[in-house]
C-alpha positions as MATLAB code, in Angstrom:
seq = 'XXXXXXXXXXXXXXXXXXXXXXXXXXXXXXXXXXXXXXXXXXXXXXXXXXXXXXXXXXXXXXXXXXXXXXXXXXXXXXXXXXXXXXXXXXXXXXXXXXXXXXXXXXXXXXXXXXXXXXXXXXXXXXXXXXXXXXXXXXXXXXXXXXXXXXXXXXXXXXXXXXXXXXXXXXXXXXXXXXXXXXXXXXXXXXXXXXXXXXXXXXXXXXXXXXXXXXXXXXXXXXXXXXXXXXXXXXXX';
ca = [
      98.088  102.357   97.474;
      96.981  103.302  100.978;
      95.700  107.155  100.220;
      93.428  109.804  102.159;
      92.038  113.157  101.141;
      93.738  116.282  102.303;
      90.166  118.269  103.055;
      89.431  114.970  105.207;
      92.800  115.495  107.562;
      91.141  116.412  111.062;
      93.000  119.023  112.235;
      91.437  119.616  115.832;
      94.236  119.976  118.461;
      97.169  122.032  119.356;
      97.984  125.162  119.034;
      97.816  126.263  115.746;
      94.687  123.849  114.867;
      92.518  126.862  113.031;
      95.457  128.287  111.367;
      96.155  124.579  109.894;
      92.597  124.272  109.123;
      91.964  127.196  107.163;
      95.108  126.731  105.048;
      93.773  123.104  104.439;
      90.678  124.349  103.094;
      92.394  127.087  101.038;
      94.975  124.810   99.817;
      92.494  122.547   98.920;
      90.388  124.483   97.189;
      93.210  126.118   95.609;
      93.948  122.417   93.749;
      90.438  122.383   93.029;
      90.649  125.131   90.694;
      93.674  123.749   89.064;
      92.288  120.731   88.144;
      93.612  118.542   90.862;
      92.179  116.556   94.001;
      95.422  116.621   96.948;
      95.983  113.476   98.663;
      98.366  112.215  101.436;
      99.951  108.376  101.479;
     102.095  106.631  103.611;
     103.058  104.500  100.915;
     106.994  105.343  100.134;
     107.176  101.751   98.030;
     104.251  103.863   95.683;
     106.708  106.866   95.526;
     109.378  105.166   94.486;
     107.467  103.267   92.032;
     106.290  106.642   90.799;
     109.905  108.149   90.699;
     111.262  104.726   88.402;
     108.229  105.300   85.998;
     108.647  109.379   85.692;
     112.570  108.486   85.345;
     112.877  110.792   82.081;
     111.163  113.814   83.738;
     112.447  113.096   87.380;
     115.769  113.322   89.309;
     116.166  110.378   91.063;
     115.213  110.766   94.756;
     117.410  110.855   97.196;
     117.063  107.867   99.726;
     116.208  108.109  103.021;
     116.628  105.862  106.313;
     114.118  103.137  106.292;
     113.150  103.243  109.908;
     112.195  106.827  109.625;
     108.941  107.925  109.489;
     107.594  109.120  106.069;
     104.726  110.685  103.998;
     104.141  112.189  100.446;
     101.623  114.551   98.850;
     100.085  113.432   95.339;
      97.774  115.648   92.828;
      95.587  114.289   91.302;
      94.050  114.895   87.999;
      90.500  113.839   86.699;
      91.860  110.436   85.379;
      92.995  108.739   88.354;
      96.758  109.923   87.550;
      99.455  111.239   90.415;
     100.677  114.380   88.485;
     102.924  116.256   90.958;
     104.447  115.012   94.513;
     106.192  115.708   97.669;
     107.761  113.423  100.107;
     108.532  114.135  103.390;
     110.699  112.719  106.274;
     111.331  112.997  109.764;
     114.560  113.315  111.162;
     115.814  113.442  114.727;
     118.425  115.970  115.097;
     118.013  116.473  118.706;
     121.469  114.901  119.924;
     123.122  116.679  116.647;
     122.710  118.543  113.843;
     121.262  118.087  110.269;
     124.347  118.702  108.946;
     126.185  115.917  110.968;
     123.667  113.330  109.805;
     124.087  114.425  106.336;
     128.048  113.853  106.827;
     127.586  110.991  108.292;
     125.125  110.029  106.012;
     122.059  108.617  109.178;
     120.269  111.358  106.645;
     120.243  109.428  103.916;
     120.411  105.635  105.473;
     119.419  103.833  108.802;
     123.434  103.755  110.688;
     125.815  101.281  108.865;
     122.985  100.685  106.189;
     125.173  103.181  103.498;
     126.733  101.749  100.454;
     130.249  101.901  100.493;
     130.508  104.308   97.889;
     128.764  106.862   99.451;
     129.587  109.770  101.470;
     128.248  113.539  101.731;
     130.786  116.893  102.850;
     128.292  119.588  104.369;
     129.647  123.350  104.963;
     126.671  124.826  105.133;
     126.791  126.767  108.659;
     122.875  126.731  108.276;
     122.315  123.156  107.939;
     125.212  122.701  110.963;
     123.494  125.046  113.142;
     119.804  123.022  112.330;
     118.699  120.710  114.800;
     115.658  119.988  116.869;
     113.204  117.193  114.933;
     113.474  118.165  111.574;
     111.085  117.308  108.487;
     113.273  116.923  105.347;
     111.508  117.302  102.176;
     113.048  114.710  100.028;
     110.961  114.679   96.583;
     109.136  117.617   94.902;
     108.348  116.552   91.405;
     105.511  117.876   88.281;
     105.001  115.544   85.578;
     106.094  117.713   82.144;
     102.490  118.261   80.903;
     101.641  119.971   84.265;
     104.419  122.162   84.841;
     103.776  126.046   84.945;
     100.278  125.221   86.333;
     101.530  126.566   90.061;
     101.354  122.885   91.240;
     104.920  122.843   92.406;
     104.475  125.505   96.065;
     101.245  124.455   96.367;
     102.127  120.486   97.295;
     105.160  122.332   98.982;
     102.532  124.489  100.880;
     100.982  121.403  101.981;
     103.790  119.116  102.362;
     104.414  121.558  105.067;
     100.979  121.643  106.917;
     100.717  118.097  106.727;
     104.661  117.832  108.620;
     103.054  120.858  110.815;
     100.333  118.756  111.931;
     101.702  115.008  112.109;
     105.518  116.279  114.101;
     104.839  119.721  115.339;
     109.025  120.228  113.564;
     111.062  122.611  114.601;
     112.490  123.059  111.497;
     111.374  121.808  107.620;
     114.235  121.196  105.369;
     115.169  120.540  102.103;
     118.282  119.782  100.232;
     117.858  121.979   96.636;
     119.234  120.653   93.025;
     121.313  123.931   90.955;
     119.085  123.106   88.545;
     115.840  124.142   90.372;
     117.206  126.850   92.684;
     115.257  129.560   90.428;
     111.894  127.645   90.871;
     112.190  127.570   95.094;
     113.639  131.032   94.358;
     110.064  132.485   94.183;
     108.377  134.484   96.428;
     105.619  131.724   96.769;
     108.083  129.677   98.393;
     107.409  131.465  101.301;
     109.631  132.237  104.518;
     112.808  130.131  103.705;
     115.969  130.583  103.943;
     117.583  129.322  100.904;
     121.789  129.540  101.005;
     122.937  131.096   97.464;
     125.701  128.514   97.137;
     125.925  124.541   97.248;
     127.772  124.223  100.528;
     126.437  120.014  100.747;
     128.371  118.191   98.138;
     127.064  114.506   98.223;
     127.973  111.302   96.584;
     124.729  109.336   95.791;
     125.277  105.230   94.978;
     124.739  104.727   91.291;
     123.967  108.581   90.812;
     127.631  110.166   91.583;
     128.733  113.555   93.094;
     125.299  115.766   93.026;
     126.287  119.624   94.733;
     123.408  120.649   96.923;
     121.638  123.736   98.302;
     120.553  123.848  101.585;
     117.061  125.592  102.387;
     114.786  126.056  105.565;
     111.720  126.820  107.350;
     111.675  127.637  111.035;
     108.552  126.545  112.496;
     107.383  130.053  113.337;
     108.029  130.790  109.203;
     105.886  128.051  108.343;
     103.079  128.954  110.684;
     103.365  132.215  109.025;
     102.833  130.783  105.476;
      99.907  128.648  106.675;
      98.560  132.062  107.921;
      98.844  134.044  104.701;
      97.411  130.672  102.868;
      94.426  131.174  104.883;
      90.907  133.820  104.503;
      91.909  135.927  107.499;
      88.126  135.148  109.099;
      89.056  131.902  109.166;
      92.623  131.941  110.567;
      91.533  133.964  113.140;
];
């Protein structure tokens, strides 16, 4: 598995450089104190393979277009093991929105690549009124034993940075499960906006009708997030 430290991520152009920098070091120091070392991959065949294994404690992740590209955050603990993830994806919503390619379903697959089974109704006005590139956080996932630990925002925290500095998106994304509503809920989610009612209802191949929560981060909030992350000496 092709994998590279977080505190070793660069982080020396554009804009926002010392703002990404000091949440880096924050963020990783924060993981550091909960037992865990935070590493990026490129490796989606390892996430998947992580997903099948985790299947009792793990909603099956959605699928995304192969051509896209792709990267995921792992913890990990003092053994060696990936306890907690995030995947990420990028999207190109320039010609439309987020919302059309989840109808569509170029969201989920490359164009004409969908099973036949499949297909998505979106009436969320925020997700129809999203587009720009988009990053689309596909998997967030704590194996049991490390729930409660705070593991969850923090790999959401840097799921984010890591989309911040790789695409510079003008919007991060994700597409929220009833079921954990309450957890993204939290304050520590940060500045998201996070619609009260599943207005995506989408039929997965092999999984069946799952009802879906839409939820964003405008650039700006993210930036925002990365700030309040950060010692203010630092970010400054």
């Amino acid at each position: 598995m092709n994998r590279r430290l977080i505190e070793t991520l660069p982080l020396v152009s554009g804009t926002h450089a010392a703002t990404l920098r000091a949440a880096r070091d924050r963020l990783c120091a924060e993981g550091l104190d909960k037992g865990v070392t935070l590493i990026v991959s490129d490796d989606w065949t390892a996430l998947a393979a992580l997903n099948a294994q985790y299947q009792d404690g793990w909603f099956p992740m959605l699928p995304r277009p192969a051509s896209t590209p792709a990267f995921w955050i792992g913890a990990v603990d003092s053994e060696g093991d990936i306890v907690a993830t995030h995947g990420v994806v990028l999207i190109d919503c320039v010609g439309t929105s987020f919302g059309a390619r989840v109808a569509d379903l170029t969201a989920f697959h490359d164009p004409g690549a969908a099973p036949c089974g499949e297909w998505a109704f979106c009436a969320s006005e925020a997700a129809l009124g999203t587009s720009g590139t988009v990053a689309w956080i596909v998997a967030g996932w704590n194996r049991p034993d490390w729930r409660g630990r705070g593991l969850f925002h923090l790999l959401g925290a840097v799921a984010r940075l890591v989309a911040m500095e790789r695409w510079s998106p003008r919007w991060v994304v994700g597409l929220v499960d009833p079921e954990t509503v309450p957890v993204w809920s939290a304050r520590c989610a940060g500045r998201a906006l996070l619609e009260p009612r599943p207005a995506i209802l989408y039929n997965q191949d092999g999984i069946g009708r799952l009802p879906l929560h839409f939820m964003r981060w405008s650039k700006e909030a993210v930036i925002l997030d990365l700030k309040d992350a950060a010692p203010a000496k630092a970010a400054a």
